[in-house]
C-alpha cells in the first residue's frame, strides 16, 4: 500500500559494520515494507503518551541523537550523565533552552543542541570530511576555520558578524547596506530555530529511530531575514521516497505526535507536490514547514550557503532583491510568480556571468564538495574549507543591483535559454517536457529540474518582465532605492 516505507517503526535501513547513525547513499533499491511494519509504527503512535513518551512495547533505550564522536541518548536529562567532577558549563544552555523546558515533557529536558545539520564521520571519506573524536564546539583548542563559510558549531553568530561588509561609495549602495543590516537574520533568530529543530528531532525519533531532522532553506543558507519562516527536512531513509503516498503517511503520523506537544500549535498537513506539515513553535513564535526526504533541499542549502559567504557583496544584494520582488508582487510561487529560491539562483547566475565575475562556479571548481551522490550527513562538512573568492570586479552594490535589473529586463532571452548556476551560463532550452513551453527556466543545480515552473501563466510572466523593466528604468534615472522599494517601511516590516 505504501511503497518504500521500510522506515516505519524501526531503523529505516541496516547500518553497515562500524557505521554510526549516519546515512550512506549506496542502497540501490528501497525495501518494500510489510504489513507488520505498518502495524508496528501505528502501535508506537498509539502507545505514546501526551508528552510523546513511548510506553509498552517501545524500546526502553531511546535512539541516539547522533553527533560525531558522541553517543548521547536524545531524551537524556539536561545535566550530562558523567561530569567527571566538574561543574556543567553555564553556556551549555541558553535562556531559550530553559524557556523551552517549561513546554516540554517533564521526563525530558533539553540538552545541548547539536549543529543545525550535524555531519558525521565516515570511513573512506576524504580527510577534510572526517570528524575527530570530539565535537569542535566542545574543544577550546580547535583552530578557527579558514574556509569562507562560517562554522555550524561554536559561536556562529560571532563568525558571521566578523565578516566584513563591502564599502558603500554612493547613496544607493549605502541604502542597500542599511536595509540588509536592519533586515538580515540575526544569530539569536537562527539559534531559536535550531533549538526547536533539535527538540523536534528527539521527539520524532521515537517514531522513526534513525531519522534526522535538518534545518534548510533561507534560515541556514545565509539569505534569510528576521521574518523568514523555517524549513525542516525529515530524512527517514536512503534514496527516493514516494511523496504522494509515503511522505503523506509519515507526515500524518508526525502531525498526530505534534498535537500532543504543548509547545507546537496549528500543525496542518498540506498535500502539495512535495507535501509539508506547517506548524508554529509557541516558544520562539517561528512558523515551520516540515517535509520528508527532500534531500535536494539539504544539498542546495549548503551550496547557497557557500555562495552567500564566499564574497561579501552576495548576501546584501540578494536580500534586497528578494525584498524588492516581494514588494512588487513577483516573489510568491503559490500565486504563479517566482519563488525565493528561483530569485536567488537568478542573482547568482548574473554575478557568475558578468565579464569579470563576482563569484565563481562552485560546482565546477569544487566538484568533490558538491557531489550529488555524497552521503547526506557529509553535506554540511563538504564545503567548509573552500576559501573566500577574490574578484577583480569591484562594482558597488548599487551598480550590481542596477546591472541585475538591466540584465533580465533587456539582455537575457527568456524564450530560448535556461538560467544555470551549475554551469555558470545560460544554455539553450532542451526539447524535453521539463523545459518545453515554459515561460521561465531556472535549473536546479542538483536534480536539474525547473525551479520556476510555478510561472505557468503568460499574464504573470509578463508582469514579472514588466517589473524588471520599470524598476531598471526608474533606478537608472533616480539612483535612489526608495523609488522602487520604500526603505523605511521595509525595515519596519523586517
CSV table of C-alpha atoms in Angstrom, one decimal:
chain,number,residue,atom,x,y,z
A,1,UNK,CA,0.0,0.0,0.0
A,2,UNK,CA,2.8,2.4,0.9
A,3,UNK,CA,5.9,1.5,-1.2
A,4,UNK,CA,9.4,2.4,0.0
A,5,UNK,CA,8.3,2.6,3.7
A,6,UNK,CA,10.5,0.1,5.5
A,7,UNK,CA,11.4,3.0,7.8
A,8,UNK,CA,8.1,2.9,9.8
A,9,UNK,CA,8.6,1.9,13.4
A,10,UNK,CA,12.2,0.7,13.2
A,11,UNK,CA,15.6,1.7,11.7
A,12,UNK,CA,15.0,2.6,8.1
A,13,UNK,CA,17.9,0.6,6.8
A,14,UNK,CA,20.5,-1.7,8.2
A,15,UNK,CA,23.7,0.0,9.4
A,16,UNK,CA,26.9,-1.1,7.9
A,17,UNK,CA,29.5,-2.6,10.2
A,18,UNK,CA,31.2,0.1,12.2
A,19,UNK,CA,28.8,2.8,10.9
A,20,UNK,CA,27.2,5.3,13.3
A,21,UNK,CA,23.7,6.5,12.9
A,22,UNK,CA,24.6,8.4,9.7
A,23,UNK,CA,23.5,7.7,6.2
A,24,UNK,CA,25.1,6.1,3.3
A,25,UNK,CA,23.7,6.6,-0.2
A,26,UNK,CA,24.7,3.1,-1.5
A,27,UNK,CA,21.5,1.1,-1.4
A,28,UNK,CA,20.3,0.9,-5.0
A,29,UNK,CA,16.6,0.0,-4.3
A,30,UNK,CA,14.4,0.9,-1.3
A,31,UNK,CA,12.9,-2.1,0.5
A,32,UNK,CA,9.2,-2.6,0.4
A,33,UNK,CA,7.8,-2.7,3.9
A,34,UNK,CA,5.5,-5.3,5.3
A,35,UNK,CA,2.0,-5.1,6.8
A,36,UNK,CA,3.6,-5.9,10.2
A,37,UNK,CA,5.9,-2.9,10.0
A,38,UNK,CA,2.9,-0.7,9.3
A,39,UNK,CA,1.2,-2.1,12.4
A,40,UNK,CA,4.4,-1.6,14.5
A,41,UNK,CA,4.6,2.1,13.6
A,42,UNK,CA,0.9,2.7,14.3
A,43,UNK,CA,1.3,0.8,17.6
A,44,UNK,CA,4.2,3.1,18.5
A,45,UNK,CA,2.0,6.1,17.8
A,46,UNK,CA,-0.9,4.8,19.9
A,47,UNK,CA,1.3,3.9,22.8
A,48,UNK,CA,2.8,7.4,23.1
A,49,UNK,CA,1.5,9.5,25.9
A,50,UNK,CA,0.6,13.2,25.7
A,51,UNK,CA,4.2,14.2,26.0
A,52,UNK,CA,5.3,12.0,23.2
A,53,UNK,CA,6.9,9.4,25.6
A,54,UNK,CA,6.6,5.8,24.4
A,55,UNK,CA,5.4,3.1,26.7
A,56,UNK,CA,4.5,-0.6,26.4
A,57,UNK,CA,6.4,-2.3,23.5
A,58,UNK,CA,8.6,0.7,22.6
A,59,UNK,CA,12.4,0.1,23.4
A,60,UNK,CA,13.4,1.2,26.8
A,61,UNK,CA,16.6,2.8,25.5
A,62,UNK,CA,15.8,5.7,23.2
A,63,UNK,CA,17.6,6.1,19.9
A,64,UNK,CA,20.7,8.2,19.8
A,65,UNK,CA,20.6,11.8,18.7
A,66,UNK,CA,23.8,11.2,16.8
A,67,UNK,CA,26.8,13.6,16.9
A,68,UNK,CA,30.4,12.9,15.7
A,69,UNK,CA,32.2,11.1,18.5
A,70,UNK,CA,29.2,11.1,20.8
A,71,UNK,CA,26.5,8.5,21.7
A,72,UNK,CA,24.2,10.5,23.9
A,73,UNK,CA,20.5,9.5,24.3
A,74,UNK,CA,18.4,12.2,22.7
A,75,UNK,CA,15.9,12.2,25.6
A,76,UNK,CA,18.5,12.1,28.4
A,77,UNK,CA,18.5,14.6,31.3
A,78,UNK,CA,19.7,18.2,30.8
A,79,UNK,CA,22.7,17.6,33.0
A,80,UNK,CA,25.3,15.3,31.5
A,81,UNK,CA,25.3,11.8,33.0
A,82,UNK,CA,29.1,11.9,33.6
A,83,UNK,CA,30.5,15.1,34.9
A,84,UNK,CA,33.9,13.9,35.9
A,85,UNK,CA,33.8,16.1,39.0
A,86,UNK,CA,33.5,19.3,37.0
A,87,UNK,CA,30.5,21.7,37.0
A,88,UNK,CA,28.4,21.8,33.9
A,89,UNK,CA,29.4,24.7,31.7
A,90,UNK,CA,26.9,27.5,32.1
A,91,UNK,CA,26.9,28.3,28.4
A,92,UNK,CA,25.6,24.8,27.5
A,93,UNK,CA,22.1,26.0,27.9
A,94,UNK,CA,20.9,29.3,26.6
A,95,UNK,CA,18.0,31.2,28.0
A,96,UNK,CA,16.0,29.9,25.1
A,97,UNK,CA,16.7,26.3,26.1
A,98,UNK,CA,15.5,27.0,29.7
A,99,UNK,CA,12.3,28.7,28.4
A,100,UNK,CA,11.5,25.7,26.2
A,101,UNK,CA,11.8,23.2,29.2
A,102,UNK,CA,8.6,24.7,30.6
A,103,UNK,CA,6.8,23.5,27.5
A,104,UNK,CA,8.4,20.1,27.2
A,105,UNK,CA,7.7,16.7,28.8
A,106,UNK,CA,8.8,16.6,32.5
A,107,UNK,CA,10.5,13.3,31.6
A,108,UNK,CA,12.8,15.0,29.1
A,109,UNK,CA,15.0,18.1,29.4
A,110,UNK,CA,16.6,19.9,26.6
A,111,UNK,CA,20.2,19.1,26.3
A,112,UNK,CA,22.9,20.7,24.3
A,113,UNK,CA,21.6,21.1,20.8
A,114,UNK,CA,23.8,19.9,18.0
A,115,UNK,CA,24.6,21.8,14.9
A,116,UNK,CA,21.8,22.8,12.5
A,117,UNK,CA,22.7,19.8,10.4
A,118,UNK,CA,25.2,17.7,12.2
A,119,UNK,CA,27.8,16.0,9.9
A,120,UNK,CA,29.1,12.5,10.6
A,121,UNK,CA,32.4,10.7,10.5
A,122,UNK,CA,32.5,8.0,7.8
A,123,UNK,CA,35.2,5.6,6.9
A,124,UNK,CA,36.7,6.2,3.5
A,125,UNK,CA,35.6,9.9,3.4
A,126,UNK,CA,38.1,12.5,2.2
A,127,UNK,CA,40.3,13.8,5.0
A,128,UNK,CA,38.5,17.2,5.2
A,129,UNK,CA,35.2,15.4,5.6
A,130,UNK,CA,36.2,13.3,8.5
A,131,UNK,CA,35.3,14.2,12.0
A,132,UNK,CA,37.5,13.7,15.0
A,133,UNK,CA,36.7,12.0,18.3
A,134,UNK,CA,35.0,15.1,19.8
A,135,UNK,CA,32.8,17.8,18.7
A,136,UNK,CA,34.6,21.0,17.5
A,137,UNK,CA,32.1,23.0,19.6
A,138,UNK,CA,33.4,21.4,22.8
A,139,UNK,CA,37.1,21.9,22.2
A,140,UNK,CA,38.6,25.3,23.1
A,141,UNK,CA,41.8,24.4,21.3
A,142,UNK,CA,40.0,24.0,17.9
A,143,UNK,CA,41.7,26.3,15.4
A,144,UNK,CA,39.5,28.9,13.7
A,145,UNK,CA,38.2,27.6,10.4
A,146,UNK,CA,39.9,29.1,7.3
A,147,UNK,CA,37.1,28.5,4.9
A,148,UNK,CA,34.7,31.2,3.7
A,149,UNK,CA,31.6,29.6,5.2
A,150,UNK,CA,31.0,30.2,9.0
A,151,UNK,CA,31.0,27.0,11.1
A,152,UNK,CA,27.8,25.4,12.1
A,153,UNK,CA,29.1,24.9,15.6
A,154,UNK,CA,30.8,27.1,18.1
A,155,UNK,CA,29.5,30.7,18.2
A,156,UNK,CA,28.2,31.0,14.6
A,157,UNK,CA,26.9,34.5,15.5
A,158,UNK,CA,30.3,35.8,16.1
A,159,UNK,CA,31.8,34.3,13.0
A,160,UNK,CA,29.1,35.8,10.8
A,161,UNK,CA,29.3,39.3,12.5
A,162,UNK,CA,33.1,39.4,11.9
A,163,UNK,CA,32.7,39.1,8.2
A,164,UNK,CA,33.5,42.5,6.6
A,165,UNK,CA,30.8,44.1,4.5
A,166,UNK,CA,31.6,45.9,1.3
A,167,UNK,CA,32.1,49.6,1.4
A,168,UNK,CA,29.3,51.9,0.4
A,169,UNK,CA,30.7,54.5,-2.1
A,170,UNK,CA,27.4,56.0,-3.2
A,171,UNK,CA,23.9,56.6,-1.8
A,172,UNK,CA,22.3,53.6,-3.5
A,173,UNK,CA,24.9,51.2,-2.1
A,174,UNK,CA,24.5,52.7,1.4
A,175,UNK,CA,20.7,52.2,1.2
A,176,UNK,CA,21.3,48.6,0.2
A,177,UNK,CA,23.7,48.1,3.1
A,178,UNK,CA,21.3,49.8,5.6
A,179,UNK,CA,18.4,47.6,4.5
A,180,UNK,CA,20.5,44.5,4.7
A,181,UNK,CA,21.8,45.3,8.2
A,182,UNK,CA,18.3,46.0,9.5
A,183,UNK,CA,16.5,43.0,7.9
A,184,UNK,CA,19.1,40.2,7.9
A,185,UNK,CA,18.5,37.2,10.1
A,186,UNK,CA,20.3,37.6,13.5
A,187,UNK,CA,22.3,35.0,15.3
A,188,UNK,CA,19.6,34.6,18.0
A,189,UNK,CA,17.0,34.1,15.3
A,190,UNK,CA,18.9,31.1,14.0
A,191,UNK,CA,19.5,29.8,17.5
A,192,UNK,CA,15.8,29.8,18.2
A,193,UNK,CA,15.1,27.8,15.0
A,194,UNK,CA,17.9,25.4,15.8
A,195,UNK,CA,16.8,24.7,19.4
A,196,UNK,CA,13.3,23.8,18.1
A,197,UNK,CA,14.8,21.6,15.4
A,198,UNK,CA,16.9,19.7,17.9
A,199,UNK,CA,13.9,19.2,20.2
A,200,UNK,CA,11.6,18.0,17.4
A,201,UNK,CA,14.3,15.6,16.2
A,202,UNK,CA,14.3,14.0,19.6
A,203,UNK,CA,10.5,13.7,19.6
A,204,UNK,CA,10.3,12.3,16.1
A,205,UNK,CA,13.0,9.7,16.8
A,206,UNK,CA,10.5,7.9,19.0
A,207,UNK,CA,8.5,7.2,15.8
A,208,UNK,CA,11.4,6.8,13.4
A,209,UNK,CA,14.5,5.9,15.5
A,210,UNK,CA,17.2,6.5,12.9
A,211,UNK,CA,15.6,9.6,11.4
A,212,UNK,CA,17.3,13.0,11.3
A,213,UNK,CA,15.8,16.5,11.0
A,214,UNK,CA,17.7,19.1,9.1
A,215,UNK,CA,17.3,22.9,9.0
A,216,UNK,CA,17.3,24.0,5.4
A,217,UNK,CA,16.3,26.9,3.2
A,218,UNK,CA,16.8,30.6,3.8
A,219,UNK,CA,17.2,30.1,7.6
A,220,UNK,CA,20.5,28.4,7.0
A,221,UNK,CA,21.7,29.4,3.5
A,222,UNK,CA,22.6,33.0,4.6
A,223,UNK,CA,19.8,34.8,2.7
A,224,UNK,CA,17.1,34.8,5.4
A,225,UNK,CA,15.6,37.8,7.0
A,226,UNK,CA,14.3,38.3,10.5
A,227,UNK,CA,10.8,37.5,9.3
A,228,UNK,CA,11.7,34.3,7.4
A,229,UNK,CA,9.9,31.1,8.2
A,230,UNK,CA,12.0,28.0,8.7
A,231,UNK,CA,12.2,24.9,6.5
A,232,UNK,CA,12.8,21.5,8.1
A,233,UNK,CA,13.6,18.3,6.3
A,234,UNK,CA,12.9,14.9,8.0
A,235,UNK,CA,15.2,12.3,6.5
A,236,UNK,CA,13.9,8.8,7.2
A,237,UNK,CA,15.5,6.6,4.6
A,238,UNK,CA,18.1,6.4,1.9
A,239,UNK,CA,17.1,7.1,-1.7
A,240,UNK,CA,13.8,8.3,-3.1
A,241,UNK,CA,10.5,8.2,-1.2
A,242,UNK,CA,7.0,8.3,-2.8
A,243,UNK,CA,5.8,11.8,-2.0
A,244,UNK,CA,2.2,11.1,-2.9
A,245,UNK,CA,1.8,8.2,-0.5
A,246,UNK,CA,4.7,7.5,1.9
A,247,UNK,CA,5.5,11.2,2.7
A,248,UNK,CA,1.8,12.0,3.3
A,249,UNK,CA,1.5,8.9,5.6
A,250,UNK,CA,4.7,9.8,7.5
A,251,UNK,CA,3.7,13.4,8.0
A,252,UNK,CA,0.2,12.3,9.2
A,253,UNK,CA,1.9,10.3,12.0
A,254,UNK,CA,4.1,13.3,12.8
A,255,UNK,CA,1.1,15.5,12.8
A,256,UNK,CA,-0.6,13.3,15.4
A,257,UNK,CA,2.6,13.5,17.5
A,258,UNK,CA,2.7,17.3,17.2
A,259,UNK,CA,-0.9,17.5,18.5
A,260,UNK,CA,0.5,16.1,21.8
A,261,UNK,CA,3.3,18.5,22.1
A,262,UNK,CA,2.3,21.6,24.2
A,263,UNK,CA,4.9,23.9,22.5
A,264,UNK,CA,3.6,23.2,19.0
A,265,UNK,CA,0.4,24.7,17.6
A,266,UNK,CA,-1.6,24.5,14.4
A,267,UNK,CA,0.0,21.5,12.7
A,268,UNK,CA,-1.5,21.5,9.3
A,269,UNK,CA,-0.8,18.9,6.5
A,270,UNK,CA,-0.5,20.4,3.0
A,271,UNK,CA,-0.8,17.8,0.3
A,272,UNK,CA,1.3,19.6,-2.4
A,273,UNK,CA,3.7,18.0,-4.9
A,274,UNK,CA,6.1,17.9,-2.1
A,275,UNK,CA,3.8,17.6,0.9
A,276,UNK,CA,4.6,19.6,4.0
A,277,UNK,CA,3.5,19.9,7.6
A,278,UNK,CA,3.1,23.5,8.6
A,279,UNK,CA,3.1,24.4,12.3
A,280,UNK,CA,4.1,27.1,14.8
A,281,UNK,CA,6.6,26.9,17.7
A,282,UNK,CA,5.0,28.7,20.6
A,283,UNK,CA,8.3,29.4,22.4
A,284,UNK,CA,10.0,31.2,19.5
A,285,UNK,CA,7.0,32.2,17.5
A,286,UNK,CA,8.6,30.8,14.4
A,287,UNK,CA,6.5,29.2,11.6
A,288,UNK,CA,7.9,26.0,10.3
A,289,UNK,CA,7.4,23.9,7.1
A,290,UNK,CA,8.4,20.2,7.5
A,291,UNK,CA,8.9,17.9,4.5
A,292,UNK,CA,10.1,14.3,4.2
A,293,UNK,CA,13.2,13.2,2.4
A,294,UNK,CA,13.5,16.3,0.2
A,295,UNK,CA,17.2,15.5,0.1
A,296,UNK,CA,18.0,18.0,-2.7
A,297,UNK,CA,16.8,20.8,-0.4
A,298,UNK,CA,19.6,20.0,2.0
A,299,UNK,CA,22.2,19.9,-0.8
A,300,UNK,CA,21.2,23.2,-2.3
A,301,UNK,CA,21.0,24.8,1.2
A,302,UNK,CA,24.8,24.3,1.6
A,303,UNK,CA,25.6,25.2,-1.9
A,304,UNK,CA,23.8,28.5,-1.5
A,305,UNK,CA,25.3,28.9,2.0
A,306,UNK,CA,28.8,28.7,0.4
A,307,UNK,CA,27.9,31.3,-2.3
A,308,UNK,CA,26.5,33.5,0.4
A,309,UNK,CA,29.7,33.8,2.3
A,310,UNK,CA,32.3,33.4,-0.5
A,311,UNK,CA,32.1,37.1,-1.4
A,312,UNK,CA,30.9,39.9,0.8
A,313,UNK,CA,28.5,41.5,-1.7
A,314,UNK,CA,26.4,38.4,-2.3
A,315,UNK,CA,24.2,38.4,0.8
A,316,UNK,CA,23.3,42.1,0.8
A,317,UNK,CA,22.4,42.2,-2.9
A,318,UNK,CA,20.3,39.0,-2.7
A,319,UNK,CA,18.4,40.0,0.4
A,320,UNK,CA,17.5,43.4,-1.0
A,321,UNK,CA,16.4,41.9,-4.4
A,322,UNK,CA,14.1,39.5,-2.5
A,323,UNK,CA,12.6,42.4,-0.7
A,324,UNK,CA,12.2,44.3,-4.0
A,325,UNK,CA,10.5,41.3,-5.6
A,326,UNK,CA,8.2,40.8,-2.7
A,327,UNK,CA,7.2,44.4,-2.6
A,328,UNK,CA,6.2,44.3,-6.3
A,329,UNK,CA,4.3,41.0,-6.0
A,330,UNK,CA,6.6,38.8,-8.1
A,331,UNK,CA,8.0,36.7,-5.3
A,332,UNK,CA,5.3,34.2,-4.5
A,333,UNK,CA,5.3,30.8,-6.2
A,334,UNK,CA,1.9,29.9,-4.7
A,335,UNK,CA,0.5,32.8,-6.8
A,336,UNK,CA,2.2,31.8,-10.0
A,337,UNK,CA,5.3,34.1,-9.7
A,338,UNK,CA,8.9,33.5,-8.8
A,339,UNK,CA,9.9,31.5,-5.7
A,340,UNK,CA,12.7,33.0,-3.5
A,341,UNK,CA,14.9,30.0,-4.4
A,342,UNK,CA,14.5,30.9,-8.2
A,343,UNK,CA,15.3,34.5,-7.5
A,344,UNK,CA,18.4,33.6,-5.6
A,345,UNK,CA,19.6,31.4,-8.5
A,346,UNK,CA,18.9,34.2,-10.9
A,347,UNK,CA,21.1,36.6,-8.9
A,348,UNK,CA,23.9,34.1,-8.6
A,349,UNK,CA,23.8,33.4,-12.3
A,350,UNK,CA,24.0,37.1,-13.1
A,351,UNK,CA,27.0,37.5,-10.7
A,352,UNK,CA,28.7,34.5,-12.3
A,353,UNK,CA,28.3,35.6,-15.9
A,354,UNK,CA,29.5,39.2,-15.8
A,355,UNK,CA,32.5,39.9,-18.0
A,356,UNK,CA,34.5,39.9,-14.8
A,357,UNK,CA,32.6,37.5,-12.5
A,358,UNK,CA,31.9,38.5,-8.9
A,359,UNK,CA,31.6,34.8,-7.8
A,360,UNK,CA,33.0,31.5,-9.3
A,361,UNK,CA,31.1,28.4,-10.3
A,362,UNK,CA,31.5,26.3,-7.2
A,363,UNK,CA,30.3,23.1,-8.7
A,364,UNK,CA,32.9,23.3,-11.4
A,365,UNK,CA,35.8,24.4,-9.2
A,366,UNK,CA,35.0,22.2,-6.2
A,367,UNK,CA,33.1,19.2,-7.6
A,368,UNK,CA,34.1,16.9,-4.7
A,369,UNK,CA,32.5,19.3,-2.2
A,370,UNK,CA,29.1,19.3,-4.0
A,371,UNK,CA,28.9,15.8,-5.4
A,372,UNK,CA,25.2,15.0,-5.8
A,373,UNK,CA,25.8,11.4,-4.6
A,374,UNK,CA,27.6,12.5,-1.4
A,375,UNK,CA,26.3,10.9,1.8
A,376,UNK,CA,23.7,13.4,3.1
A,377,UNK,CA,25.2,13.5,6.6
A,378,UNK,CA,28.5,14.7,5.0
A,379,UNK,CA,26.9,17.5,3.0
A,380,UNK,CA,27.3,20.2,5.8
A,381,UNK,CA,31.0,19.5,6.0
A,382,UNK,CA,31.7,19.3,2.3
A,383,UNK,CA,32.4,23.0,1.6
A,384,UNK,CA,33.8,24.0,4.9
A,385,UNK,CA,37.4,24.6,3.7
A,386,UNK,CA,36.5,26.5,0.5
A,387,UNK,CA,38.4,29.8,0.7
A,388,UNK,CA,36.9,33.2,0.1
A,389,UNK,CA,36.8,34.4,-3.5
A,390,UNK,CA,38.8,37.5,-4.5
A,391,UNK,CA,37.1,39.0,-7.5
A,392,UNK,CA,38.7,41.6,-9.8
A,393,UNK,CA,35.2,43.0,-10.3
A,394,UNK,CA,35.0,46.0,-7.9
A,395,UNK,CA,31.4,47.1,-8.8
A,396,UNK,CA,29.5,48.7,-5.9
A,397,UNK,CA,26.3,47.1,-4.5
A,398,UNK,CA,24.3,49.9,-6.3
A,399,UNK,CA,25.9,49.1,-9.6
A,400,UNK,CA,25.3,45.3,-9.2
A,401,UNK,CA,21.6,45.9,-8.3
A,402,UNK,CA,21.2,48.1,-11.3
A,403,UNK,CA,23.0,45.7,-13.6
A,404,UNK,CA,20.8,42.7,-12.3
A,405,UNK,CA,17.7,44.6,-13.3
A,406,UNK,CA,19.1,45.6,-16.7
A,407,UNK,CA,20.3,42.0,-17.4
A,408,UNK,CA,16.8,40.5,-17.0
A,409,UNK,CA,15.0,43.5,-18.5
A,410,UNK,CA,17.0,43.9,-21.7
A,411,UNK,CA,19.7,41.3,-22.1
A,412,UNK,CA,18.6,37.8,-21.1
A,413,UNK,CA,16.5,35.9,-23.7
A,414,UNK,CA,13.7,34.3,-21.7
A,415,UNK,CA,12.3,32.3,-24.7
A,416,UNK,CA,15.5,30.5,-25.7
A,417,UNK,CA,17.7,30.0,-22.6
A,418,UNK,CA,17.9,28.2,-19.3
A,419,UNK,CA,19.5,30.0,-16.3
A,420,UNK,CA,22.1,27.7,-14.8
A,421,UNK,CA,24.2,28.2,-11.7
A,422,UNK,CA,25.7,24.8,-12.1
A,423,UNK,CA,27.2,25.7,-15.5
A,424,UNK,CA,27.6,29.5,-14.7
A,425,UNK,CA,26.0,30.0,-18.1
A,426,UNK,CA,22.7,30.3,-20.0
A,427,UNK,CA,22.3,27.3,-22.2
A,428,UNK,CA,19.7,26.6,-24.9
A,429,UNK,CA,16.5,25.1,-23.8
A,430,UNK,CA,16.3,21.3,-24.2
A,431,UNK,CA,13.3,20.0,-26.1
A,432,UNK,CA,12.2,17.8,-23.1
A,433,UNK,CA,8.9,18.3,-21.4
A,434,UNK,CA,10.6,19.8,-18.3
A,435,UNK,CA,11.6,22.9,-20.3
A,436,UNK,CA,9.3,23.0,-23.3
A,437,UNK,CA,6.6,25.7,-23.4
A,438,UNK,CA,7.8,27.1,-20.0
A,439,UNK,CA,7.8,30.9,-19.6
A,440,UNK,CA,10.9,30.9,-17.2
A,441,UNK,CA,13.5,28.2,-17.0
A,442,UNK,CA,15.8,28.2,-13.9
A,443,UNK,CA,17.8,25.0,-13.5
A,444,UNK,CA,18.0,23.4,-10.0
A,445,UNK,CA,21.8,22.8,-9.5
A,446,UNK,CA,21.5,19.2,-8.3
A,447,UNK,CA,18.4,17.4,-9.8
A,448,UNK,CA,18.3,19.8,-12.8
A,449,UNK,CA,14.6,20.4,-12.7
A,450,UNK,CA,13.0,23.7,-13.4
A,451,UNK,CA,12.6,25.7,-10.2
A,452,UNK,CA,10.5,28.4,-11.9
A,453,UNK,CA,7.7,26.0,-13.2
A,454,UNK,CA,5.2,27.8,-10.9
A,455,UNK,CA,5.2,30.7,-13.5
A,456,UNK,CA,2.7,29.0,-15.8
A,457,UNK,CA,0.5,31.9,-16.9
A,458,UNK,CA,1.5,34.4,-19.5
A,459,UNK,CA,-0.1,37.2,-17.6
A,460,UNK,CA,2.2,36.5,-14.6
A,461,UNK,CA,5.3,36.2,-16.8
A,462,UNK,CA,4.5,39.5,-18.5
A,463,UNK,CA,4.1,41.1,-15.1
A,464,UNK,CA,7.5,39.8,-13.9
A,465,UNK,CA,9.2,41.2,-17.1
A,466,UNK,CA,7.4,44.5,-16.7
A,467,UNK,CA,8.6,44.9,-13.1
A,468,UNK,CA,12.2,44.3,-14.2
A,469,UNK,CA,12.0,46.9,-17.0
A,470,UNK,CA,10.1,49.5,-14.9
A,471,UNK,CA,12.4,49.2,-11.9
A,472,UNK,CA,15.6,49.3,-14.0
A,473,UNK,CA,14.5,52.5,-15.8
A,474,UNK,CA,13.4,54.2,-12.6
A,475,UNK,CA,16.6,53.2,-10.7
A,476,UNK,CA,18.8,54.1,-13.6
A,477,UNK,CA,17.3,57.6,-13.6
A,478,UNK,CA,17.0,58.3,-9.9
A,479,UNK,CA,19.8,56.2,-8.3
A,480,UNK,CA,17.6,56.1,-5.1
A,481,UNK,CA,16.3,52.8,-3.8
A,482,UNK,CA,13.2,54.5,-2.4
A,483,UNK,CA,11.7,54.9,-5.9
A,484,UNK,CA,11.4,51.1,-6.3
A,485,UNK,CA,11.4,49.9,-2.7
A,486,UNK,CA,10.4,52.1,0.3
A,487,UNK,CA,13.4,51.6,2.6
A,488,UNK,CA,11.9,52.7,5.9
A,489,UNK,CA,8.6,50.8,5.5
A,490,UNK,CA,10.5,47.6,4.5
A,491,UNK,CA,12.8,47.9,7.6
A,492,UNK,CA,9.7,48.2,9.8
A,493,UNK,CA,8.3,45.0,8.3
A,494,UNK,CA,11.7,43.3,8.7
